[in-house]
Each structure stands twice: as C-alpha cells, then as structure tokens.
Amino acid sequence: ITRADGTTVRLVGHEARVTSVAFSADGSRVVTASADHDARIWDVATGALRHVLRGHFAIVSDARFSPDGRWVVTAGPMTAGLWDATNGGLVYLMRGHEGKLLSVAFSPDGREIATGGQDGTVRLYACTICGGIDELVALADTRLAATGRVPTADERQRYGL
C-alpha cells in the first residue's frame, strides 16, 4: 500500500496469487483474497495481519467489507462466506451456485449480499444479521416467538424485556 506521503506498507502472508483487494469504508483495513484458499484482513497503517479467514477448500476469488465494516463476504469455490470482521470468525456459508463463485458484493445499505458465479447467475441473499441493534432485537424477538417459548420473569428482568 502506498500512502499519500509516499511511504509504503507491505502486506506479506499469502502463499499463492492474490485475486482481489478491497478497503473498508473508513480506509483503516484491507481485505485480500487469494488462490491459497484464504482471505486476510490487514491493518492499513501498520501492515499487520489482523485475521486469516479460513473455511474455503480452494481459491477465494473475491472479498469485500460491508459498508459499516462489521462484516466481510468472500467468494469461495462453491460457497460465499460471511465473516465477522472484528474477530475473523465464520458466521455462515451461502450456497446455490453450480460452479465457482467469481465475485461478491454488499448492497449499499449492507442488508443484502450479491454473488456472481461461473454458472452465469447472480444470486441475492438477505443478510438478516447485518442490520443495526434494533433490527437484531426484532430478529431475536421473531425467532423467540416462533419457538413458542415465553421468557421467565427472571429472563425478562435480566434482558430488559
């Protein structure tokens, strides 16, 4: 990475060719994808490796941050991965393409993920956990209601229900 002042920061670690590079919206991090089966999140200021995103079994063609920087989506050989950008943990895999994924993107509001595949299709996935706290609470309420379970008085007090 070459900074505005002309100094450079090297990102060293992939064991095969890099297939894509993307900045977080605030410019503090970079995510790289590689033929080495991994994506990596780097600190722009120092070049330090923050997280290795391991979970794909072959080339990772693309990787992108969500608009708010909380998530990373990757295009693996048959699945797209959603990762927590703060700890590098895999949240879930999205399936559907019949062939290698080539590209991924978040919608501008971060609530949808688009994937493009070698099979000639584009798929859209709702990212129900990618919203703000109010949306997450509503999602939790909906899922709890679907179970038919009623929180106890202690749980209501503890969780402010």
Coordinates of N, CA and C in Angstrom, one line a residue:
I1 N 0.9 -1.2 0.0 CA 0.0 0.0 0.0 C 0.9 1.2 0.0
T2 N 0.7 2.1 -0.9 CA 1.5 3.3 -1.0 C 0.6 4.5 -0.4
R3 N 1.1 5.1 0.6 CA 0.3 6.2 1.3 C 0.5 7.5 0.6
A4 N -0.3 8.5 0.9 CA -0.3 9.8 0.3 C 1.1 10.4 0.5
D5 N 1.8 10.1 1.6 CA 3.1 10.8 1.8 C 4.2 10.0 1.1
G6 N 3.9 9.0 0.3 CA 4.9 8.3 -0.5 C 5.5 7.0 0.2
T7 N 5.2 6.9 1.5 CA 5.7 5.7 2.2 C 4.9 4.5 1.8
T8 N 5.4 3.3 2.0 CA 4.7 2.1 1.6 C 4.6 1.2 2.8
V9 N 3.5 0.4 2.8 CA 3.3 -0.7 3.8 C 3.1 -1.9 3.0
R10 N 3.9 -3.0 3.3 CA 3.8 -4.3 2.6 C 2.9 -5.2 3.4
L11 N 2.0 -5.9 2.6 CA 1.2 -6.9 3.2 C 1.7 -8.3 2.8
V12 N 2.3 -9.0 3.7 CA 3.0 -10.2 3.4 C 2.4 -11.4 4.1
G13 N 2.0 -12.4 3.4 CA 1.5 -13.6 4.1 C 0.8 -14.6 3.2
H14 N 0.2 -14.2 2.1 CA -0.4 -15.2 1.2 C 0.6 -16.1 0.6
E15 N 0.2 -17.3 0.4 CA 1.1 -18.3 -0.2 C 0.9 -18.6 -1.7
A16 N -0.1 -17.9 -2.3 CA -0.4 -18.0 -3.7 C -0.8 -16.6 -4.2
R17 N -1.2 -16.6 -5.4 CA -1.5 -15.3 -6.0 C -2.7 -14.6 -5.3
V18 N -2.7 -13.3 -5.2 CA -3.8 -12.6 -4.7 C -4.8 -12.3 -5.8
T19 N -6.1 -12.6 -5.5 CA -7.2 -12.5 -6.5 C -8.0 -11.2 -6.4
S20 N -8.0 -10.6 -5.2 CA -8.7 -9.3 -5.1 C -8.3 -8.6 -3.8
V21 N -8.5 -7.3 -3.8 CA -8.1 -6.4 -2.7 C -9.2 -5.4 -2.5
A22 N -9.7 -5.1 -1.3 CA -10.7 -4.1 -1.1 C -10.5 -3.4 0.3
F23 N -10.7 -2.1 0.3 CA -10.6 -1.3 1.5 C -11.9 -1.4 2.3
S24 N -11.8 -1.2 3.6 CA -13.0 -1.0 4.4 C -13.4 0.5 4.1
A25 N -14.7 0.8 4.4 CA -15.2 2.2 4.0 C -14.4 3.3 4.8
D26 N -13.9 3.0 6.0 CA -13.2 4.0 6.7 C -11.7 4.0 6.3
G27 N -11.3 3.1 5.5 CA -9.9 3.1 5.0 C -8.9 2.5 6.0
S28 N -9.3 2.0 7.1 CA -8.3 1.5 8.1 C -7.9 0.1 7.9
R29 N -8.7 -0.7 7.1 CA -8.4 -2.1 6.9 C -8.5 -2.4 5.4
V30 N -7.8 -3.5 5.0 CA -7.8 -4.0 3.7 C -8.1 -5.5 3.8
V31 N -9.0 -6.0 2.9 CA -9.2 -7.5 2.9 C -8.7 -8.0 1.5
T32 N -7.9 -9.1 1.6 CA -7.4 -9.7 0.4 C -7.9 -11.1 0.2
A33 N -8.1 -11.5 -1.0 CA -8.5 -12.9 -1.3 C -7.4 -13.5 -2.1
S34 N -7.3 -14.9 -2.0 CA -6.1 -15.5 -2.7 C -6.4 -16.9 -3.1
A35 N -5.6 -17.4 -4.1 CA -5.7 -18.7 -4.5 C -5.2 -19.7 -3.5
D36 N -4.6 -19.2 -2.3 CA -4.2 -20.1 -1.3 C -5.3 -20.6 -0.4
H37 N -6.6 -20.3 -0.8 CA -7.8 -20.8 -0.1 C -8.2 -19.9 1.1
D38 N -7.5 -18.8 1.3 CA -7.8 -17.9 2.4 C -8.1 -16.5 1.9
A39 N -8.8 -15.7 2.8 CA -8.8 -14.3 2.7 C -8.2 -13.8 4.0
R40 N -7.7 -12.5 3.9 CA -7.0 -12.0 5.1 C -7.4 -10.5 5.3
I41 N -7.5 -10.1 6.5 CA -7.8 -8.7 6.9 C -6.5 -8.1 7.5
W42 N -6.2 -7.0 6.9 CA -4.9 -6.3 7.3 C -5.2 -4.9 7.9
D43 N -4.3 -4.5 8.7 CA -4.3 -3.1 9.2 C -3.5 -2.2 8.2
V44 N -4.2 -1.2 7.7 CA -3.5 -0.4 6.6 C -2.4 0.4 7.2
A45 N -2.5 1.0 8.4 CA -1.4 1.8 9.0 C -0.1 1.1 9.2
T46 N -0.2 -0.2 9.6 CA 1.0 -0.9 10.0 C 1.3 -2.1 9.1
G47 N 0.3 -2.5 8.3 CA 0.5 -3.7 7.5 C 0.4 -5.0 8.3
A48 N 0.0 -4.9 9.6 CA -0.2 -6.1 10.4 C -1.4 -6.9 10.0
L49 N -1.2 -8.2 10.0 CA -2.3 -9.1 9.7 C -3.2 -9.2 10.9
R50 N -4.5 -8.9 10.7 CA -5.5 -8.9 11.8 C -6.1 -10.3 11.9
H51 N -6.6 -10.8 10.8 CA -7.3 -12.1 10.8 C -7.1 -12.9 9.5
V52 N -7.0 -14.2 9.6 CA -7.0 -15.1 8.4 C -8.4 -15.7 8.4
L53 N -9.0 -15.6 7.3 CA -10.4 -16.1 7.1 C -10.3 -17.5 6.4
R54 N -10.3 -18.5 7.2 CA -10.1 -19.9 6.7 C -11.4 -20.6 6.7
G55 N -11.8 -21.3 5.6 CA -13.0 -22.0 5.6 C -13.4 -22.5 4.2
H56 N -12.7 -21.9 3.2 CA -13.0 -22.4 1.8 C -11.9 -23.5 1.5
F57 N -12.3 -24.4 0.6 CA -11.4 -25.5 0.3 C -10.6 -25.3 -1.0
A58 N -10.7 -24.2 -1.6 CA -9.9 -23.8 -2.8 C -9.9 -22.3 -3.0
I59 N -9.6 -21.8 -4.2 CA -9.4 -20.4 -4.4 C -10.5 -19.6 -3.9
V60 N -10.2 -18.5 -3.3 CA -11.1 -17.4 -2.9 C -10.9 -16.3 -3.9
S61 N -12.0 -16.1 -4.7 CA -11.9 -15.2 -5.9 C -12.1 -13.8 -5.5
D62 N -12.8 -13.5 -4.5 CA -13.2 -12.1 -4.2 C -13.5 -12.0 -2.7
A63 N -13.3 -10.8 -2.1 CA -13.7 -10.5 -0.7 C -14.0 -9.0 -0.6
R64 N -15.0 -8.7 0.2 CA -15.5 -7.3 0.3 C -15.9 -7.1 1.8
F65 N -15.7 -5.8 2.2 CA -16.3 -5.4 3.5 C -17.7 -4.9 3.3
S66 N -18.5 -5.1 4.4 CA -19.8 -4.4 4.4 C -19.6 -2.9 4.5
P67 N -20.6 -2.1 4.2 CA -20.5 -0.7 4.3 C -20.1 -0.2 5.7
D68 N -20.6 -0.9 6.7 CA -20.3 -0.4 8.1 C -19.0 -1.1 8.6
G69 N -18.4 -2.0 7.8 CA -17.1 -2.5 8.2 C -17.2 -3.7 9.2
R70 N -18.4 -4.1 9.6 CA -18.6 -5.1 10.6 C -18.4 -6.5 10.0
W71 N -18.6 -6.7 8.7 CA -18.7 -8.0 8.1 C -17.8 -8.0 6.8
V72 N -17.3 -9.2 6.5 CA -16.6 -9.5 5.2 C -17.4 -10.6 4.5
V73 N -17.6 -10.5 3.2 CA -18.1 -11.6 2.4 C -17.0 -12.0 1.5
T74 N -16.9 -13.4 1.3 CA -15.9 -13.9 0.4 C -16.6 -14.8 -0.6
A75 N -16.0 -14.9 -1.8 CA -16.4 -15.8 -2.9 C -15.5 -17.0 -2.9
G76 N -15.9 -18.1 -2.4 CA -15.1 -19.3 -2.4 C -15.4 -20.1 -3.7
P77 N -14.9 -21.3 -3.8 CA -15.1 -22.1 -5.0 C -16.6 -22.5 -5.2
M78 N -17.4 -22.8 -4.2 CA -18.8 -23.2 -4.4 C -19.7 -22.4 -3.4
T79 N -19.2 -21.7 -2.5 CA -20.0 -21.0 -1.5 C -19.4 -19.6 -1.2
A80 N -20.3 -18.7 -0.8 CA -19.9 -17.4 -0.3 C -19.9 -17.5 1.2
G81 N -18.9 -16.9 1.8 CA -18.8 -16.9 3.3 C -19.1 -15.5 3.9
L82 N -19.8 -15.5 5.0 CA -20.0 -14.3 5.7 C -19.1 -14.4 7.0
W83 N -18.3 -13.4 7.2 CA -17.3 -13.4 8.3 C -17.5 -12.2 9.2
D84 N -17.2 -12.4 10.5 CA -17.2 -11.3 11.4 C -15.9 -10.6 11.3
A85 N -15.9 -9.3 10.8 CA -14.6 -8.6 10.6 C -13.9 -8.3 11.8
T86 N -14.5 -8.3 13.0 CA -13.8 -7.9 14.2 C -13.0 -9.1 14.8
N87 N -13.4 -10.3 14.5 CA -12.7 -11.5 15.1 C -12.3 -12.5 14.1
G88 N -12.7 -12.3 12.8 CA -12.4 -13.3 11.8 C -13.2 -14.6 11.8
G89 N -14.2 -14.6 12.6 CA -15.0 -15.9 12.7 C -16.0 -16.0 11.5
L90 N -16.1 -17.3 11.1 CA -17.1 -17.6 10.0 C -18.5 -17.6 10.6
V91 N -19.4 -16.8 10.1 CA -20.8 -16.8 10.5 C -21.6 -17.8 9.8
Y92 N -21.6 -17.8 8.5 CA -22.3 -18.8 7.7 C -21.8 -18.8 6.3
L93 N -22.2 -19.9 5.6 CA -21.9 -20.1 4.2 C -23.2 -20.0 3.4
M94 N -23.1 -19.4 2.3 CA -24.3 -19.3 1.4 C -24.0 -20.2 0.2
R95 N -25.0 -21.0 -0.1 CA -24.9 -22.0 -1.2 C -25.9 -21.6 -2.3
G96 N -25.7 -22.2 -3.5 CA -26.7 -22.0 -4.5 C -26.2 -22.0 -5.9
H97 N -24.9 -21.6 -6.1 CA -24.3 -21.6 -7.4 C -23.9 -23.0 -7.8
E98 N -23.9 -23.3 -9.1 CA -23.5 -24.6 -9.6 C -22.2 -24.3 -10.4
G99 N -21.2 -24.0 -9.6 CA -19.9 -23.7 -10.2 C -19.2 -22.7 -9.3
K100 N -18.0 -22.3 -9.7 CA -17.1 -21.4 -8.9 C -17.8 -20.0 -8.8
L101 N -17.7 -19.5 -7.6 CA -18.1 -18.1 -7.5 C -16.9 -17.2 -7.9
L102 N -17.3 -16.1 -8.6 CA -16.3 -15.2 -9.1 C -16.2 -13.8 -8.4
S103 N -17.4 -13.4 -7.9 CA -17.5 -12.1 -7.2 C -18.5 -12.0 -6.2
V104 N -18.4 -11.1 -5.2 CA -19.3 -10.9 -4.2 C -19.4 -9.4 -3.9
A105 N -20.6 -8.9 -3.4 CA -20.7 -7.5 -3.0 C -21.8 -7.4 -2.0
F106 N -21.7 -6.4 -1.2 CA -22.8 -6.0 -0.3 C -23.7 -4.9 -1.0
S107 N -24.9 -4.8 -0.7 CA -25.8 -3.7 -1.2 C -25.3 -2.5 -0.4
P108 N -25.7 -1.3 -0.9 CA -25.2 -0.1 -0.2 C -25.6 0.0 1.2
D109 N -26.8 -0.5 1.6 CA -27.2 -0.5 3.0 C -26.7 -1.7 3.8
G110 N -26.0 -2.6 3.1 CA -25.4 -3.7 3.8 C -26.4 -4.8 4.2
R111 N -27.6 -4.8 3.8 CA -28.6 -5.7 4.2 C -28.8 -6.9 3.2
E112 N -28.1 -6.8 2.0 CA -28.1 -7.9 1.0 C -26.7 -8.2 0.5
I113 N -26.5 -9.4 0.1 CA -25.3 -9.8 -0.4 C -25.6 -10.4 -1.8
A114 N -24.8 -9.9 -2.8 CA -24.9 -10.4 -4.2 C -23.7 -11.3 -4.5
T115 N -23.9 -12.4 -5.2 CA -22.8 -13.2 -5.6 C -22.9 -13.5 -7.1
G116 N -21.8 -13.5 -7.8 CA -21.8 -13.8 -9.2 C -21.0 -15.1 -9.4
G117 N -21.5 -16.0 -10.3 CA -20.8 -17.3 -10.4 C -20.5 -17.6 -11.9
Q118 N -19.6 -18.6 -12.0 CA -19.2 -19.1 -13.3 C -20.4 -19.7 -14.0
D119 N -21.4 -20.1 -13.3 CA -22.6 -20.7 -13.9 C -23.5 -19.7 -14.6
G120 N -23.0 -18.4 -14.6 CA -23.8 -17.4 -15.3 C -24.9 -16.7 -14.6
T121 N -25.0 -17.0 -13.3 CA -26.1 -16.5 -12.5 C -25.6 -15.5 -11.4
V122 N -26.5 -14.6 -11.0 CA -26.2 -13.7 -9.9 C -27.3 -14.0 -8.9
R123 N -26.9 -14.2 -7.6 CA -27.8 -14.5 -6.6 C -27.8 -13.5 -5.5
L124 N -29.0 -13.2 -4.9 CA -29.1 -12.2 -3.8 C -29.5 -13.0 -2.6
Y125 N -28.8 -12.6 -1.5 CA -29.1 -13.2 -0.2 C -29.4 -12.1 0.8
A126 N -30.5 -12.3 1.6 CA -30.8 -11.3 2.6 C -29.8 -11.6 3.8
C127 N -29.2 -10.5 4.3 CA -28.3 -10.7 5.5 C -29.1 -10.2 6.7
T128 N -29.8 -11.1 7.3 CA -30.7 -10.7 8.4 C -29.9 -10.2 9.6
I129 N -28.7 -10.6 9.8 CA -27.9 -10.2 11.0 C -27.0 -9.0 10.7
C130 N -27.1 -8.5 9.5 CA -26.2 -7.4 9.1 C -26.7 -6.0 9.5
G131 N -27.9 -5.9 10.1 CA -28.5 -4.6 10.4 C -28.0 -4.1 11.7
G132 N -28.7 -3.0 12.1 CA -28.3 -2.4 13.4 C -28.9 -3.1 14.6
I133 N -28.7 -2.6 15.8 CA -29.2 -3.3 17.0 C -30.7 -3.4 17.0
D134 N -31.4 -2.4 16.6 CA -32.9 -2.5 16.6 C -33.4 -3.7 15.7
E135 N -32.7 -3.8 14.6 CA -33.1 -4.9 13.7 C -32.7 -6.3 14.3
L136 N -31.6 -6.3 14.9 CA -31.2 -7.6 15.6 C -32.1 -8.0 16.7
V137 N -32.6 -7.0 17.5 CA -33.5 -7.3 18.6 C -34.8 -7.8 18.0
A138 N -35.3 -7.1 16.9 CA -36.5 -7.6 16.2 C -36.4 -9.0 15.7
L139 N -35.2 -9.3 15.1 CA -35.0 -10.7 14.6 C -35.0 -11.7 15.8
A140 N -34.4 -11.3 16.9 CA -34.3 -12.2 18.0 C -35.8 -12.4 18.6
D141 N -36.5 -11.3 18.6 CA -37.9 -11.4 19.1 C -38.7 -12.4 18.2
T142 N -38.6 -12.2 16.9 CA -39.3 -13.0 15.9 C -38.9 -14.5 16.1
R143 N -37.6 -14.8 16.2 CA -37.2 -16.2 16.4 C -37.6 -16.8 17.7
L144 N -37.6 -16.0 18.8 CA -38.1 -16.5 20.1 C -39.6 -16.8 20.0
A145 N -40.3 -15.9 19.4 CA -41.8 -16.1 19.3 C -42.1 -17.3 18.5
A146 N -41.3 -17.6 17.5 CA -41.5 -18.8 16.6 C -41.3 -20.1 17.4
T147 N -40.6 -20.1 18.5 CA -40.4 -21.3 19.3 C -41.5 -21.6 20.2
G148 N -42.4 -20.5 20.5 CA -43.5 -20.7 21.4 C -43.1 -20.6 22.8
R149 N -41.8 -20.4 23.1 CA -41.3 -20.3 24.5 C -41.5 -18.9 25.0
V150 N -42.0 -18.8 26.2 CA -42.2 -17.5 26.9 C -41.1 -17.3 27.9
P151 N -40.4 -16.1 27.8 CA -39.3 -15.9 28.8 C -39.8 -15.9 30.2
T152 N -39.0 -16.4 31.1 CA -39.4 -16.4 32.6 C -39.3 -14.9 33.1
A153 N -39.8 -14.7 34.3 CA -39.7 -13.4 34.9 C -38.3 -13.0 35.1
D154 N -37.5 -13.9 35.5 CA -36.0 -13.6 35.7 C -35.4 -13.2 34.4
E155 N -35.7 -14.0 33.3 CA -35.1 -13.6 32.0 C -35.6 -12.3 31.5
R156 N -36.9 -12.0 31.7 CA -37.4 -10.6 31.3 C -36.6 -9.5 32.1
Q157 N -36.4 -9.7 33.3 CA -35.7 -8.7 34.1 C -34.2 -8.6 33.6
R158 N -33.6 -9.7 33.5 CA -32.2 -9.8 33.1 C -31.9 -9.1 31.7
Y159 N -32.8 -9.4 30.8 CA -32.6 -8.9 29.4 C -33.5 -7.7 29.0
G160 N -34.1 -7.1 30.0 CA -34.9 -5.9 29.8 C -36.1 -6.1 28.8
L161 N -36.7 -7.2 29.0 CA -37.9 -7.5 28.1 C -39.2 -7.0 28.7

